[in-house]
mmCIF file of C-alpha atoms in Angstrom:
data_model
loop_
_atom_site.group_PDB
_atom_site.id
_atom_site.type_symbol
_atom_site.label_atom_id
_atom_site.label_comp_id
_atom_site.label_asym_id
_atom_site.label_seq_id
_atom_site.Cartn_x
_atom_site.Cartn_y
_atom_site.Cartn_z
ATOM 1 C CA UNK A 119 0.000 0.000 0.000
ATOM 2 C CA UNK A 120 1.581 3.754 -0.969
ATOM 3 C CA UNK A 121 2.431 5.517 1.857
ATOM 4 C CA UNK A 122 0.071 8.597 2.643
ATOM 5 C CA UNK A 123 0.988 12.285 4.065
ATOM 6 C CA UNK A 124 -2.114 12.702 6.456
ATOM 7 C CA UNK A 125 -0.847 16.489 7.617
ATOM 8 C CA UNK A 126 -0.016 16.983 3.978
ATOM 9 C CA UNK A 127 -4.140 16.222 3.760
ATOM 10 C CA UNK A 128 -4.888 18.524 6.642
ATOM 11 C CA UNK A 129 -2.845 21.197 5.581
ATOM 12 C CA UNK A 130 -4.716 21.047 2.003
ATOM 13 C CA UNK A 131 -7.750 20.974 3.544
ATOM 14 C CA UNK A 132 -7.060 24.273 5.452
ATOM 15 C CA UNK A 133 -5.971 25.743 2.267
ATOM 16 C CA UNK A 134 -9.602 25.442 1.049
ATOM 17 C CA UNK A 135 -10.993 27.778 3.476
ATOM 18 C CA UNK A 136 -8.379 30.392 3.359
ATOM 19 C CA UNK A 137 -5.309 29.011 5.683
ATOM 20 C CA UNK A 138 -2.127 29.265 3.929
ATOM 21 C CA UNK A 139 0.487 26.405 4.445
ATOM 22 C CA UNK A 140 3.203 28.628 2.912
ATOM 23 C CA UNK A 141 6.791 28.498 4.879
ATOM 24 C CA UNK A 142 8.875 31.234 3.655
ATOM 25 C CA UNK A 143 12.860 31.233 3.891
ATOM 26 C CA UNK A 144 15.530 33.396 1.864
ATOM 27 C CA UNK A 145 19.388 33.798 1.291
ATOM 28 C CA UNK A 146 20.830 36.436 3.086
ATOM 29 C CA UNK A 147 23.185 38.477 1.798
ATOM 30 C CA UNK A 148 25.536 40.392 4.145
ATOM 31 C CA UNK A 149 27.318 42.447 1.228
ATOM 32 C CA UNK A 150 23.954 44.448 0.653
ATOM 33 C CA UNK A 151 21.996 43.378 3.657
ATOM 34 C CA UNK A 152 19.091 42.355 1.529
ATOM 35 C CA UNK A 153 17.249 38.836 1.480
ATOM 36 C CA UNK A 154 15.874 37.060 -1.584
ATOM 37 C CA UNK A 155 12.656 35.353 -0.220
ATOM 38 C CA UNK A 156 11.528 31.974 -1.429
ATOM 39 C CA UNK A 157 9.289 29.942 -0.262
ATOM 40 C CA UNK A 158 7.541 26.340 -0.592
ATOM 41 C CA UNK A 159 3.816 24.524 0.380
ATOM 42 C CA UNK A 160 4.052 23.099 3.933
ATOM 43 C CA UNK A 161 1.806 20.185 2.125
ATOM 44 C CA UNK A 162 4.638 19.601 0.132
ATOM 45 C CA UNK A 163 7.414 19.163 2.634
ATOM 46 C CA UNK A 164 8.173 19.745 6.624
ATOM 47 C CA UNK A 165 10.574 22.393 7.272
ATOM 48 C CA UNK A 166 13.822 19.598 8.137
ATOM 49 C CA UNK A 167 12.972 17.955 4.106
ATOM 50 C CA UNK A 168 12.464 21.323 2.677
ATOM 51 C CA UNK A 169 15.015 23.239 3.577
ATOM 52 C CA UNK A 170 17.481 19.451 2.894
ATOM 53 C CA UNK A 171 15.957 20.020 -0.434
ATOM 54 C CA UNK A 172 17.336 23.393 -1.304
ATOM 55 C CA UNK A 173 20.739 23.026 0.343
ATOM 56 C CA UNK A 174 21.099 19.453 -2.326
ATOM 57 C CA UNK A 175 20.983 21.801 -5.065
ATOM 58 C CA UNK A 176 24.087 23.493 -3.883
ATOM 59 C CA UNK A 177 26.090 20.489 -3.566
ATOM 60 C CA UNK A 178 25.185 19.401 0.110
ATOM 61 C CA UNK A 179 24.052 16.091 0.633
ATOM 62 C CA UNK A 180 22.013 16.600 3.121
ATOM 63 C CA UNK A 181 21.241 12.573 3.930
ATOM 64 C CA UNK A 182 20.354 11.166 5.816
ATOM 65 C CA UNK A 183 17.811 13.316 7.902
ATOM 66 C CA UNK A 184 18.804 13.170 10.989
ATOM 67 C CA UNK A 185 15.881 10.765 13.235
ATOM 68 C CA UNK A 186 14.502 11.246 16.537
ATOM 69 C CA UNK A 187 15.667 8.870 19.687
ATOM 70 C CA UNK A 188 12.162 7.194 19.308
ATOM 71 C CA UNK A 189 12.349 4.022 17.127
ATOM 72 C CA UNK A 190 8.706 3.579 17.449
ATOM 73 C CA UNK A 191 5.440 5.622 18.182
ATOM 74 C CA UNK A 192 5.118 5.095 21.197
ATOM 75 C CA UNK A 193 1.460 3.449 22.219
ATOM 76 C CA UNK A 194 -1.511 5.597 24.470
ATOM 77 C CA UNK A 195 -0.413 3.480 27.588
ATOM 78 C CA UNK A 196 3.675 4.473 27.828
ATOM 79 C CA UNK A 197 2.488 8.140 26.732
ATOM 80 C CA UNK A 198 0.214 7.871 30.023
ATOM 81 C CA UNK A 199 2.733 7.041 32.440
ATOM 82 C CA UNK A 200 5.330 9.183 31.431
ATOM 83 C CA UNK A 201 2.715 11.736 31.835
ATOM 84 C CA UNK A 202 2.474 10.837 34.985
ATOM 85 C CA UNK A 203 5.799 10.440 35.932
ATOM 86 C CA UNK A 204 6.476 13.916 34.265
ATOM 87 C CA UNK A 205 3.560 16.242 35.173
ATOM 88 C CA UNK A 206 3.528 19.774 33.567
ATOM 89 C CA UNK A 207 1.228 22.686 34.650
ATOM 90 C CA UNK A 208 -1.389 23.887 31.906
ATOM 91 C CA UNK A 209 -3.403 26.321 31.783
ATOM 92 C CA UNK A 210 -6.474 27.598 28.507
ATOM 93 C CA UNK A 211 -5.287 27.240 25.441
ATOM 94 C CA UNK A 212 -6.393 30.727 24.528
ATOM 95 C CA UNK A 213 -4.262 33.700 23.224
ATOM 96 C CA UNK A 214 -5.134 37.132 24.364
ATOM 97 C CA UNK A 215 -4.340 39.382 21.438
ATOM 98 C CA UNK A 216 -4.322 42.636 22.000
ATOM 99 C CA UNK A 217 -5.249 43.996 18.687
ATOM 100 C CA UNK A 218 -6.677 41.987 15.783
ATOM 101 C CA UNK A 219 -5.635 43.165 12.494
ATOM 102 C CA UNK A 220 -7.249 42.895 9.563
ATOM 103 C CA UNK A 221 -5.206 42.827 5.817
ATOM 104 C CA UNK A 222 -6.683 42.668 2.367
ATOM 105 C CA UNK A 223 -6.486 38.954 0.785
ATOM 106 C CA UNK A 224 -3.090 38.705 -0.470
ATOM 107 C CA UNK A 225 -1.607 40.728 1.015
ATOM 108 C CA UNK A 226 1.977 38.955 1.176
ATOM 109 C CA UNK A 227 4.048 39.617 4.423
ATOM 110 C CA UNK A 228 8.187 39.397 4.882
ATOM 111 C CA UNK A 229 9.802 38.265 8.203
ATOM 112 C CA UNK A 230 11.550 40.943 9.568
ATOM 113 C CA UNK A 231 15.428 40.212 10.079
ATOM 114 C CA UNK A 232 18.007 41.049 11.906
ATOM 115 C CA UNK A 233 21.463 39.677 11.949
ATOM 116 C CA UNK A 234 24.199 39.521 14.772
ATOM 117 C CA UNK A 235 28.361 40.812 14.053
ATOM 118 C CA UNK A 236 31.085 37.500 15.141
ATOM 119 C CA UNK A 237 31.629 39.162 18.172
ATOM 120 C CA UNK A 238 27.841 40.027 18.821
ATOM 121 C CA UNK A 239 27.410 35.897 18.100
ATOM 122 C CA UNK A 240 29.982 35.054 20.563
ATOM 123 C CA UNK A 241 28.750 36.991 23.317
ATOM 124 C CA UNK A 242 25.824 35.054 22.928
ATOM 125 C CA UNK A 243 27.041 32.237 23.330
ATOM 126 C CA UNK A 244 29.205 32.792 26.126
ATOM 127 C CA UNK A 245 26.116 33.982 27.787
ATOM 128 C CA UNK A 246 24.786 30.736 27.051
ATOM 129 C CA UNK A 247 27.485 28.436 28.431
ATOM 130 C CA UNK A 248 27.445 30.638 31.564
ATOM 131 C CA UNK A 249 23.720 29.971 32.038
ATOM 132 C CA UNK A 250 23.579 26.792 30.569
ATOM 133 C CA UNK A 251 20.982 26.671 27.752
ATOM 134 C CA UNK A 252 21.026 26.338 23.800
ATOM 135 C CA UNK A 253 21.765 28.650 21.626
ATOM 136 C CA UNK A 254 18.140 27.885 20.229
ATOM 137 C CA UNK A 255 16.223 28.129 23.790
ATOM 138 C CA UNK A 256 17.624 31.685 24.446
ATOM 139 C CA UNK A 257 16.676 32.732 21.185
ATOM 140 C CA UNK A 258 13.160 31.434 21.330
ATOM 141 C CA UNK A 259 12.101 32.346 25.313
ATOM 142 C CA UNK A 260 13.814 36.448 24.095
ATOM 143 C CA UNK A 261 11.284 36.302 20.773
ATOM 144 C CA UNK A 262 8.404 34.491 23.330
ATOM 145 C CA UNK A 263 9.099 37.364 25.363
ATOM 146 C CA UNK A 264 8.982 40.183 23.003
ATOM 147 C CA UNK A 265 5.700 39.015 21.422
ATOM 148 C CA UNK A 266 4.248 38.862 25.209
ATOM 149 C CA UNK A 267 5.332 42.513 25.435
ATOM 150 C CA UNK A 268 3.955 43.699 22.006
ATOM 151 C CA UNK A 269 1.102 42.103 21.252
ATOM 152 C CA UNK A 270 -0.110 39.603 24.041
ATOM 153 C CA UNK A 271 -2.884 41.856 26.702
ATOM 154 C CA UNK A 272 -2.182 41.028 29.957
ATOM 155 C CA UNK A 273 0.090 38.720 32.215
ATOM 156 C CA UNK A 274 -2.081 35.260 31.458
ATOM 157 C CA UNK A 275 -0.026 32.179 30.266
ATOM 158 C CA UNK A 276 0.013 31.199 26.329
ATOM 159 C CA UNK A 277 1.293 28.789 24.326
ATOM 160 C CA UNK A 278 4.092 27.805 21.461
ATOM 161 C CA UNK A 279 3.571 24.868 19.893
ATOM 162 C CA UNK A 280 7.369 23.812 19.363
ATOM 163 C CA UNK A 281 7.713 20.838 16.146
ATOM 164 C CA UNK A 282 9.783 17.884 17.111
ATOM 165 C CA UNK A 283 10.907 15.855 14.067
ATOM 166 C CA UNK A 284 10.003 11.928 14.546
ATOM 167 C CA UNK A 285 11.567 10.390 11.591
ATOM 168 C CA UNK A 286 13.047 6.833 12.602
ATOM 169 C CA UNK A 287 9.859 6.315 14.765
ATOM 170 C CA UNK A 288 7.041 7.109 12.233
ATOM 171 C CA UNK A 289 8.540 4.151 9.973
ATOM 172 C CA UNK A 290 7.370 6.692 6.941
ATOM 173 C CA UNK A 291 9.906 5.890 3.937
ATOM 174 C CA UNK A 292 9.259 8.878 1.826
ATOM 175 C CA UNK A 293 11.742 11.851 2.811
ATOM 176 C CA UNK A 294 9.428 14.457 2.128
ATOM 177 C CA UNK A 295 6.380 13.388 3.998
ATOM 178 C CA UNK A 296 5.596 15.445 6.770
ATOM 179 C CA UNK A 297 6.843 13.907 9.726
ATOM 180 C CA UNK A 298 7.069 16.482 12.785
ATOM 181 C CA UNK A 299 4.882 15.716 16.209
ATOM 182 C CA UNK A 300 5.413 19.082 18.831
ATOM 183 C CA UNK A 301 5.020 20.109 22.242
ATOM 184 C CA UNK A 302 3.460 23.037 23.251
ATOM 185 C CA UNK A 303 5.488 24.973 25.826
ATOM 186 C CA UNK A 304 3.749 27.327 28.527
ATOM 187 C CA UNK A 305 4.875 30.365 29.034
ATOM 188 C CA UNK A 306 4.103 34.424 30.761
ATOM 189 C CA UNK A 307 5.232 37.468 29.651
ATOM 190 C CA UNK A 308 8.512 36.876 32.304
ATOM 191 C CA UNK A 309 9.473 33.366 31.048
ATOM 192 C CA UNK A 310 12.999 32.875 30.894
ATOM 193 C CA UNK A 311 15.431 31.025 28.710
ATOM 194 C CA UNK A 312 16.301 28.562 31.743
ATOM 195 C CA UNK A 313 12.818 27.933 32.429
ATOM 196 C CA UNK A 314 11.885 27.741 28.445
ATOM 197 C CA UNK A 315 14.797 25.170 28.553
ATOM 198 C CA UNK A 316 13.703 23.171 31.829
ATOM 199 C CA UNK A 317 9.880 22.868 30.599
ATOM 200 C CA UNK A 318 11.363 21.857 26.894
ATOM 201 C CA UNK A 319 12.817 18.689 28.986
ATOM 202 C CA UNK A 320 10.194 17.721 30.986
ATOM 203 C CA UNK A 321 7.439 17.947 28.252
ATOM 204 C CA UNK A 322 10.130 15.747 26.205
ATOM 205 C CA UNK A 323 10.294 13.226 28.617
ATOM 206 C CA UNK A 324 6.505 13.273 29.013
ATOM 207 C CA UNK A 325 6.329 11.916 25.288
#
């Protein structure tokens, strides 16, 4: 029997009603500080194949993608006890924007960018090693925290849903399949990069 993408499906079906599945990425170019945007169909490809894609075409192999430590999904009653064993607080799922905006249809948006000198980088990550967290956690709790500030009313807790590749566990043979799970991390307006980190684990561990 072919293999199927069933969030390939979903993300179709969204696209019916209005939803794009559009991931957008670019080459940066420091010379002239400018970015030439490209972009692919989610439907088409996670971010991990998609991006493996791109960089094949300049001469990086790019295989394999790297798997998850799961060899297997795991089944409802392991997912219950680590649960168990690993309890995390939750609170609503509900964000409290503090504006809603509305935007013509479309209406195409770019990321905004910024970029950080070698020295600016290694500060970074000396502040990382002294506080022990990722590169990747410190960047995501500081953008969790501006978005609280800018756009979130209120102190209430919200959510990121963070994707977790499971290739090796899904058994799915075609590369470009959509094969990402996630966790959603809690967090306030104060959350910081330890705690992002800490919660990361735990939710892990919880399967």
């Amino acid at each position: 029997m072919a293999e199927k993408d069933y969030i390939a499906m979903w993300f179709n079906a969204r696209r019916r009603y209005g939803i794009s599945d559009t991931i957008y990425w670019g080459w940066y170019y420091p010379e002239t500080r400018t970015i030439d945007w490209k972009s692919w169909r989610h439907a088409d490809a996670d971010g991990l194949a998609g991006l493996a894609i791109e960089m094949r075409k300049l001469g990086y192999p790019s295989t394999p993608l790297p798997v998850c430590n799961e060899t297997e999904v795991p089944d409802w009653k392991s997912i219950r006890a680590a649960k168990a064993e690993y309890p995390t607080e939750e609170s609503e799922k509900i964000v409290h924007w503090r504006h809603k905006y509305t935007h013509p249809d479309g209406t195409l948006f770019r990321p905004e960018v910024t970029t950080l000198s070698k020295d600016e980088s290694d500060q970074v990550k000396a502040h990382c090693k002294e506080i022990r967290v990722s590169y990747g956690n410190l960047i995501f709790a500081a953008l969790s925290r501006v978005v609280a500030r800018e756009l979130v009313s209120g102190d209430q807790p919200f959510y990121w849903f963070f994707p977790v590749n499971v290739r090796g566990a899904t058994g799915i043979q075609t590369e470009s399949f959509n094969q990402v799970s996630g966790v959603n991390i809690r967090v306030t307006p104060a959350t910081t990069a330890n705690e992002w980190q800490d919660q990361m684990r735990q939710r892990m561990k919880a399967r």
